[in-house]
XYZ file of C-alpha atoms in Angstrom:
420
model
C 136.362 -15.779 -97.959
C 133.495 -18.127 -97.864
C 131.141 -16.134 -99.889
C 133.947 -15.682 -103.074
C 136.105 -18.750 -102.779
C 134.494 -21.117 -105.393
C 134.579 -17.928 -107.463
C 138.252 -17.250 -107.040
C 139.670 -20.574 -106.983
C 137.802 -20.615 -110.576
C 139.345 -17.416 -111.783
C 143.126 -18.859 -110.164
C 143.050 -22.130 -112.224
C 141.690 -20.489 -115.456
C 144.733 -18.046 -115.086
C 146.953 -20.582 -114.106
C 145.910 -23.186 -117.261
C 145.911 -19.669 -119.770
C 149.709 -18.647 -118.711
C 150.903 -21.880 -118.566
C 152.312 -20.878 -114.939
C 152.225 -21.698 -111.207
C 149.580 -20.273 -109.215
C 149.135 -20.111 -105.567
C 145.994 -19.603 -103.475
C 146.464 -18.276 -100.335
C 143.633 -19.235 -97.329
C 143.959 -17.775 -93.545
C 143.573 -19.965 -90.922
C 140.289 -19.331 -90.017
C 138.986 -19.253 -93.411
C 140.102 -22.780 -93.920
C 137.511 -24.493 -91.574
C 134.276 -22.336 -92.487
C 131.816 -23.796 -95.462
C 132.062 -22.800 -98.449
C 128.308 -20.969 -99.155
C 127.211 -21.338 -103.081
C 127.132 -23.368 -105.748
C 130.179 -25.701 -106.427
C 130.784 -25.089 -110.701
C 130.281 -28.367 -112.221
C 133.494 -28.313 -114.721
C 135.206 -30.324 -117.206
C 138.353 -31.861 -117.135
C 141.143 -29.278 -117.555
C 142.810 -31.239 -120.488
C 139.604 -30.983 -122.967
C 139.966 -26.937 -122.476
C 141.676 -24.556 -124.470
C 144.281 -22.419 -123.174
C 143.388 -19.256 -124.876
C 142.025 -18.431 -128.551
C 143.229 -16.597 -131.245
C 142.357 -13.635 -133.555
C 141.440 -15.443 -137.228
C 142.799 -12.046 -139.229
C 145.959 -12.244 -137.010
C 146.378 -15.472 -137.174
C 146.102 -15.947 -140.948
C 148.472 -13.120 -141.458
C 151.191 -14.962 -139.351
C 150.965 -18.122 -140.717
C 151.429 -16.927 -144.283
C 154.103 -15.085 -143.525
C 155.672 -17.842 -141.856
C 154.833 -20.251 -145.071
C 156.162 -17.766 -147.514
C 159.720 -17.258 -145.379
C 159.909 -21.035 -145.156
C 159.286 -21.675 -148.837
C 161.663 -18.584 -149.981
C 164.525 -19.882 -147.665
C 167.510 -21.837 -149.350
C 168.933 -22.969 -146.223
C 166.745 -22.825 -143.366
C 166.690 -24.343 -140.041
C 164.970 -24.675 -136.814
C 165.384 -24.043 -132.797
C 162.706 -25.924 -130.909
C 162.608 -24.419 -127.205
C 161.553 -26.281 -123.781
C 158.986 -23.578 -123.474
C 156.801 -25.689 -126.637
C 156.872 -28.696 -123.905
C 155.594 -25.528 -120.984
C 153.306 -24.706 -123.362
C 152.055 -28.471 -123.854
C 152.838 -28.308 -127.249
C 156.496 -29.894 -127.977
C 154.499 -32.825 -129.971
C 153.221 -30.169 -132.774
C 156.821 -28.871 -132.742
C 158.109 -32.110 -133.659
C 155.472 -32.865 -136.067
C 155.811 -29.237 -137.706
C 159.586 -30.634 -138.066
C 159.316 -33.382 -139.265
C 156.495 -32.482 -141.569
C 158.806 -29.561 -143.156
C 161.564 -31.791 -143.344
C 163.960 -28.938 -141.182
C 167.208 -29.027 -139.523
C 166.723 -28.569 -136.331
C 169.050 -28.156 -133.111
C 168.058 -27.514 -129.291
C 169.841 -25.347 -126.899
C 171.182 -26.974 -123.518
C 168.274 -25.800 -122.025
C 165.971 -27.066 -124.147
C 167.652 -30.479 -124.008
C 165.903 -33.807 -124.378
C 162.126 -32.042 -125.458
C 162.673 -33.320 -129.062
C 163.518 -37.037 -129.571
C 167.098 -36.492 -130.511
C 166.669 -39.829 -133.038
C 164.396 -38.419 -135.164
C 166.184 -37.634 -139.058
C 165.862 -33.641 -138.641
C 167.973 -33.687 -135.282
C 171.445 -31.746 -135.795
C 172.317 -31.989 -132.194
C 172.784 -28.952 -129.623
C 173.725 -25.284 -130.357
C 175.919 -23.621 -128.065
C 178.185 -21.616 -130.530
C 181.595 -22.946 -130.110
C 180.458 -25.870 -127.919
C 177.848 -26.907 -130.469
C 177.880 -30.875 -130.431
C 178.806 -31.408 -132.854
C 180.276 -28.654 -133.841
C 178.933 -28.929 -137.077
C 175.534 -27.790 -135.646
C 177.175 -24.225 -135.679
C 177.385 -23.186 -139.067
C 174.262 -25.168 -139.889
C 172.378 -22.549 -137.394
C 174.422 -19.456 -138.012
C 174.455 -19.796 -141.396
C 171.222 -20.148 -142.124
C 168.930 -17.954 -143.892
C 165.564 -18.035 -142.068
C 165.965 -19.570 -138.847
C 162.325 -20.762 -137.196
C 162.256 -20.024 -133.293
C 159.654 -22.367 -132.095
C 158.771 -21.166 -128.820
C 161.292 -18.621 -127.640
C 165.211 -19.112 -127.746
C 166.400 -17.732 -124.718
C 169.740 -15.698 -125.171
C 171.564 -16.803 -121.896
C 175.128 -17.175 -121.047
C 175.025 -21.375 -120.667
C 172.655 -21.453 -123.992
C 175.280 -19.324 -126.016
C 178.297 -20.691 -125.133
C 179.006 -17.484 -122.309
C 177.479 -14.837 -125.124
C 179.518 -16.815 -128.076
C 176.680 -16.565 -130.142
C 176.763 -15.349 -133.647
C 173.003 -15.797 -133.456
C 171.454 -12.991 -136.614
C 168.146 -13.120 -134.875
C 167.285 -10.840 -137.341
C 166.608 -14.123 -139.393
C 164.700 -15.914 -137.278
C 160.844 -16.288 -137.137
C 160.137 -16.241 -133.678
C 156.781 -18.545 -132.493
C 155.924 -17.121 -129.446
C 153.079 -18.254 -126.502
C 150.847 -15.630 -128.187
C 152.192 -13.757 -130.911
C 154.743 -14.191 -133.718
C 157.456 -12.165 -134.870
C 159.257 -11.753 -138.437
C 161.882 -8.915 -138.984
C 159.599 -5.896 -137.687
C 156.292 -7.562 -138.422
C 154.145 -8.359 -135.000
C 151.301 -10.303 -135.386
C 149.854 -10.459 -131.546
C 146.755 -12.350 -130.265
C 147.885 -15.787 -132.409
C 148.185 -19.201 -130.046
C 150.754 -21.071 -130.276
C 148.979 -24.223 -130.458
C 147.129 -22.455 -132.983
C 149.942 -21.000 -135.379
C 151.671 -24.872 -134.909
C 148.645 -26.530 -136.450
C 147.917 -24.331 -139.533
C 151.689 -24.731 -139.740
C 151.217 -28.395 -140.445
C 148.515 -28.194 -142.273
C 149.752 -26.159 -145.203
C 153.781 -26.403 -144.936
C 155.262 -27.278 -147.903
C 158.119 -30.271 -147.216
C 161.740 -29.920 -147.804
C 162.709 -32.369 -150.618
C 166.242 -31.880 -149.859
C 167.715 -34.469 -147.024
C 168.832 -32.948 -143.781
C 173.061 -33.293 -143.952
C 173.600 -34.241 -140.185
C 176.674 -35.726 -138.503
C 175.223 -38.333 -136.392
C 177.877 -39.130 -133.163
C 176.473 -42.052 -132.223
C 177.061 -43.593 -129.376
C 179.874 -42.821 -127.343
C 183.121 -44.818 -127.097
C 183.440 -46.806 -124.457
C 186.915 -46.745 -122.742
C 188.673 -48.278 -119.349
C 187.667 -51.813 -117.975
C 188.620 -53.912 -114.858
C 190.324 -51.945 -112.210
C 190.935 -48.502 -114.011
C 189.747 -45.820 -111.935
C 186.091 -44.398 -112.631
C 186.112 -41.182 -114.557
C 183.960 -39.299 -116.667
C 185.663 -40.534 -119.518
C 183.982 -44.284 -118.600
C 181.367 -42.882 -116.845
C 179.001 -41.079 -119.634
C 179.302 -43.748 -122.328
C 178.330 -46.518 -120.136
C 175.066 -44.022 -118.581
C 173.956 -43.591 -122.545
C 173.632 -47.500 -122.947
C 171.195 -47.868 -120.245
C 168.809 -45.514 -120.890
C 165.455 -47.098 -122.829
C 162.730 -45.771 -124.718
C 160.285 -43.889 -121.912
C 163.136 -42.925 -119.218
C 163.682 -39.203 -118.487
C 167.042 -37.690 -117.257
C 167.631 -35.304 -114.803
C 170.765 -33.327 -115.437
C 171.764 -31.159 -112.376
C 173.736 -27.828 -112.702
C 177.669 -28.675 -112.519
C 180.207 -30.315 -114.543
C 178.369 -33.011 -115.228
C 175.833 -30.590 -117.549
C 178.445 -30.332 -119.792
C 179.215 -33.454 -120.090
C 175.635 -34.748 -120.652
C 174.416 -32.224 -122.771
C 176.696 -33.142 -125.746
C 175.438 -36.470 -125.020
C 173.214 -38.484 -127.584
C 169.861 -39.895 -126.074
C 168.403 -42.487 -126.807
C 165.113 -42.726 -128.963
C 162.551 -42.081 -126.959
C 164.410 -40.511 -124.055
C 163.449 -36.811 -122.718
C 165.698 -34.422 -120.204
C 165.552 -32.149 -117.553
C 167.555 -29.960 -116.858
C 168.026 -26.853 -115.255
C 169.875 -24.317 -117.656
C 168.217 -21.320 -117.036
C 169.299 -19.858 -113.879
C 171.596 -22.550 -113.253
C 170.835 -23.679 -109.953
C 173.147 -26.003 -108.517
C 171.145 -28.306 -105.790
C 168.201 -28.156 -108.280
C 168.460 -31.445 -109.460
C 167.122 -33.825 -106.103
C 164.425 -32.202 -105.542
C 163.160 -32.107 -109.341
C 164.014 -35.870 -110.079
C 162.053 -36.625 -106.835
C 159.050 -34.467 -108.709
C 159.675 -36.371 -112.251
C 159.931 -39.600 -110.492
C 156.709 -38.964 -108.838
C 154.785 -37.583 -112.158
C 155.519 -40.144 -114.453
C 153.232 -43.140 -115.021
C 156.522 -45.106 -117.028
C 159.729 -45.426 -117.780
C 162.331 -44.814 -115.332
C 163.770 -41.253 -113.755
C 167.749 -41.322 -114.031
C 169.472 -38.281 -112.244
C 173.259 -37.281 -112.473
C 174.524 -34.927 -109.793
C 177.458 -33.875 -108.694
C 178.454 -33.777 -105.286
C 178.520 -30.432 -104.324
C 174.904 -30.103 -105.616
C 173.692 -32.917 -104.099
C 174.503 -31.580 -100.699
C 172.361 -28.562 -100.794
C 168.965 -30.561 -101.308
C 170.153 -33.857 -100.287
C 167.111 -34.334 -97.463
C 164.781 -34.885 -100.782
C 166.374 -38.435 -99.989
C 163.435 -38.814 -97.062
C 161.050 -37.900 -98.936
C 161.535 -40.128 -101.688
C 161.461 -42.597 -99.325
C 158.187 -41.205 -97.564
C 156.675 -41.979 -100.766
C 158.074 -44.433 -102.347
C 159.360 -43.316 -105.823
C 162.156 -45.186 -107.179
C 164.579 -43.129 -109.378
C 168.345 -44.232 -110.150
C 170.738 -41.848 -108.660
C 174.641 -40.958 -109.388
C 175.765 -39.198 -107.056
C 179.405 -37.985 -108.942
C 182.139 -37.444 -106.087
C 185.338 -35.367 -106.611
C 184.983 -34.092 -103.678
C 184.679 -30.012 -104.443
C 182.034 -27.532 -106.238
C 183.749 -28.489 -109.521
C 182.119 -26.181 -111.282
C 183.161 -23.330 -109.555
C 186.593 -24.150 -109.730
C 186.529 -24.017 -113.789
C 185.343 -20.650 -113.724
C 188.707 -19.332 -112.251
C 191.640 -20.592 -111.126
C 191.956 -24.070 -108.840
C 193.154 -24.576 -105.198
C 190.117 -22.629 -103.435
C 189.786 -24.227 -99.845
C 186.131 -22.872 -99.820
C 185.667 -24.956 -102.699
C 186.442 -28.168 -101.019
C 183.616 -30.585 -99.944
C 183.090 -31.833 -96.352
C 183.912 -35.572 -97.029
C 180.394 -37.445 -96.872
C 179.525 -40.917 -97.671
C 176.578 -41.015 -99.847
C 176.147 -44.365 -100.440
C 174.960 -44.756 -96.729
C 172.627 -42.137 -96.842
C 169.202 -43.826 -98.351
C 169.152 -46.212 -95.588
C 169.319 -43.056 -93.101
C 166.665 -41.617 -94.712
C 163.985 -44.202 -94.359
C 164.401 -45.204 -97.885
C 163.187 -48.898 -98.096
C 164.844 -51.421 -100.429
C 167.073 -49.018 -102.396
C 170.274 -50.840 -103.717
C 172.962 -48.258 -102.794
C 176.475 -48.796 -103.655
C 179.724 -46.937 -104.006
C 181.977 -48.186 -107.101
C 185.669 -46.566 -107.850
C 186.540 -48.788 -110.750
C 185.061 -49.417 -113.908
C 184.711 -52.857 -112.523
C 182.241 -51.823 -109.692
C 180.828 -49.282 -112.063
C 179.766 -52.223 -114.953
C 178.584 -54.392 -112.103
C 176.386 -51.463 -110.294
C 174.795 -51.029 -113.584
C 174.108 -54.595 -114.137
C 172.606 -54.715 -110.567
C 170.399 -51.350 -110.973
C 169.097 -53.360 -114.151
C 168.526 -56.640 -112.115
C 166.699 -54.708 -109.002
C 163.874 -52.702 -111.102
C 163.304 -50.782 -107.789
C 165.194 -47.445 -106.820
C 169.125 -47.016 -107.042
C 171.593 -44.942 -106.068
C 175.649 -45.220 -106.450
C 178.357 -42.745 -105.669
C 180.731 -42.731 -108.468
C 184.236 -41.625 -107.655
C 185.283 -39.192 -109.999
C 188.751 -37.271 -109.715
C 188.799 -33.638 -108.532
C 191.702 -33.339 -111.174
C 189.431 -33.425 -113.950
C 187.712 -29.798 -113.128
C 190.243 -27.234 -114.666
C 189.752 -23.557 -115.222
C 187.918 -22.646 -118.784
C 190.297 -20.725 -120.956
C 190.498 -16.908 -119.803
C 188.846 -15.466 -122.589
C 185.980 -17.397 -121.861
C 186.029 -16.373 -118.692
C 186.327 -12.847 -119.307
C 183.369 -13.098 -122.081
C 180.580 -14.503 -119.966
C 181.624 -12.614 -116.295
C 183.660 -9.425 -117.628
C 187.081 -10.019 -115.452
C 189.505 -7.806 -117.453
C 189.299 -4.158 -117.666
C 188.325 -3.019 -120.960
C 190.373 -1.645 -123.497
C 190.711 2.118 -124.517
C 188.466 2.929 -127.407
C-alpha cells in the first residue's frame, strides 16, 4: 500500500541480498499510480553491504576444525560448487585453492566457475564419466574431501547415482553453517569461514599430480561432413580470455562438459533440473549482463525450438551473442536414454539459419555450414564480424545412440528388482 511500500520494498531487497535469491514484489493495479507517503530511505549501494554476519565462537570453532582436517589429511582434495559464484564468493574459493595448494575438480553443474587453467584444476567429477577419468580416484580416494559450497548429489552430477562419493569425508562449506562428520557449527558465513580460511591455511608443499588434456584434436577438413567429432575442438580454439559459454541441456552437455576451457573462460549451464530449452533464453540474459567478453551458446535443436522466440528479443535489444544451433534433426537426448526409432522424437524440419532476420535481428551474420569447410570459414567470419552470430551446424542424427542398459536402469529404475 502507499503507507508501507518504501518499508516493504526495504525488507524484500534486504531478504533478497541475505538469501542470495530471487524476490518478487507484487503491486495491484491501483496501487501502482497512488504516491508513495513517507520518507524515501537514503541507502548505500547494495555491493558495499554484507549479506549476513556470523557468530565469532561459531565461527572460530569451524574454521579450526577445518584447518586441523586439512593439515591431518594425506591426500586431500577439493569440490568447488556453482553455489560459491550464487553466493558471490567463487573468487575466495579459488584463492582458498590455490592458497592450500588442493586438488580440486567441479561437477558438470558447477562447470566453468573455477578457471579450469589454474595448477590445482583436476578436471570434472562425474564418477565413471570423470574427464579425465583420472579425476575419479583422485576424489574418491581421498581422505578429507573439502565441499566448498554444497555438492549437489544429482543424477547428471554423479554419473546417474555412479558415485562412490564417502561424504562422510568431506567438510562441507555451506551458505551459513559448516559441517564435519557429526559436528554442526551453524550461524558461520560463508564469505566469512572462506577468508579466515585463507588467512591461516597452511599450503600443500606437495605438487598437485594432474593429467592435463589439453586441447582437443582436431580432425576432418575440406568437404567431410560436420560432426561433433570436428565440431567441439574447433569451438575450444575460439574462445578468449573474458567469454562465457552457455551450454544447453542435450547431447551437446556431454560433449562440452569434458571439454577444457580456456584461461579465463566461465560456463553456464543448466545441470540441475536439466531443462532442455533453457539455454536461449539464459544466453540472451548473460549476453545482456556482461560488460566484456563475448556470450557463446551451443544448443541443440530440439532445445532451441522450445524458447526459440528469445531470437526477437535479442534483437529488440541489441545483444550480440554467437549462436550454434546443432541440427540432427530429433530430441537427441531423449533418444539415448532408451532405445532409437521414436517418431515423437523426430523434429519438424526448420531452417534456423533464416530465423534472425525474421525476428528483427539487425546485422546478425547467420549461416548454415555442413562441412568442415563451411564450418572453418563460419568461424573465421564470426571472428571478422565482432557483432552477433548465429550458424546451424549439421550434425548427424546417427550419432545419438542409447546409453548402455545398466546405465539406464541405474539413474531411471527400468528393470524389476531382484529377489532379496
Amino acid at each position: 500500500t502507499p503507507d508501507n511500500c518504501i518499508e516493504e520494498l526495504e525488507r524484500v531487497i534486504r531478504e533478497a541480498l541475505r538469501q542470495s535469491m530471487p524476490a518478487y514484489i507484487v503491486i495491484s493495479q491501483a496501487h501502482g499510480v497512488m504516491p508513495v507517503i513517507g520518507t524515501p530511505v537514503q541507502g548505500i549501494p547494495l555491493a558495499g553491504l554484507k549479506r549476513q554476519r556470523s557468530d565469532a565462537a561459531e565461527l572460530e570453532a569451524a574454521v579450526a576444525t577445518i584447518l586441523a582436517k586439512l593439515g591431518a589429511a594425506e591426500r586431500p582434495a577439493a569440490l568447488v560448487t556453482a553455489l560459491t559464484a550464487r553466493y558471490g564468493v567463487a573468487g575466495k574459493a579459488a584463492e582458498l585453492v590455490s592458497r592450500a595448494n588442493l586438488p580440486t575438480a567441479q561437477t558438470p553443474y558447477d562447470k566453468g566457475v573455477l578457471d579450469e587453467s589454474m595448477p590445482q584444476y583436476l578436471g570434472l567429477y562425474s564418477a565413471a564419466a570423470s574427464q579425465p577419468p583420472s579425476v575419479r580416484e583422485a576424489i574418491e580416494q581421498a581422505d578429507v574431501i573439502l565441499d566448498i559450497g554444497g555438492v549437489l548429489l544429482t543424477e547428471l552430477n554423479t554419473g546417474f547415482w555412479g558415485s562412490a562419493l564417502d561424504t562422510g569425508r568431506a567438510v562441507c562449506i555451506h551458505e551459513t553453517w559448516v559441517r564435519s562428520g557429526e559436528k554442526v557449527f551453524l550461524n558461520v558465513a560463508i564469505e566469512d569461514v572462506l577468508d579466515a580460511l585463507i588467512a591461516a591455511v597452511a599450503p600443500r608443499t606437495a605438487p598437485v599430480e594432474r593429467d592435463d588434456p589439453g586441447l582437443l584434436e582436431l580432425t576432418g577438413s575440406g568437404d567431410d561432413p560436420t560432426s561433433s567429432v570436428n565440431f567441439y575442438p574447433r569451438l575450444q580454439r575460439r574462445l578468449k580470455a573474458g567469454d562465457t559459454l552457455v551450454i544447453e541441456t542435450g547431447t551437446c552437455m556431454f560433449h562440452l562438459n569434458g571439454m577444457r576451457l580456456p584461461a579465463g573462460v566461465h560456463a553456464e549451464g543448466q545441470g540441475l533440473w536439466g531443462s532442455i530449452g533453457w539455454g536461449t533464453p539464459a544466453a540472451l540474459g548473460v549476453a545482456m549482463a556482461k560488460t566484456e567478453g563475448r556470450t557463446w551458446l551451443v544448443t541443440g535443436d530440439g532445445s532451441h525450438q522450445l524458447t526459440l522466440n528469445e531470437l526477437a528479443v535479442m534483437g529488440r535489444y541489441g545483444v550480440t551473442p554467437v549462436i550454434f544451433v546443432l541440427n540432427n534433426g530429433l530430441y537427441g537426448v531423449e533418444d539415448v536414454i532408451s532405445e532409437r526409432g521414436h517418431g515423437y522424437d523426430d523434429l519438424a524440419p526448420v531452417r534456423y539459419h533464416l530465423l534472425p532476420e525474421a525476428m528483427g535481428c539487425k546485422d546478425w551474420l547467420s549461416l548454415r555450414v555442413s562441412t568442415v569447410a563451411e564450418l572453418d570459414a563460419a568461424l573465421d567470419a564470426i571472428d571478422a564480424h565482432g557483432g552477433a552470430a548465429y550458424v546451424e551446424v549439421m550434425i548427424p542424427g546417427e550419432e545419438s545412440q542409447p546409453l548402455p542398459d545398466e546405465v539406464i536402469d541405474r539413474g531411471y529404475k527400468v528393470q524389476t528388482p531382484g529377489v532379496g
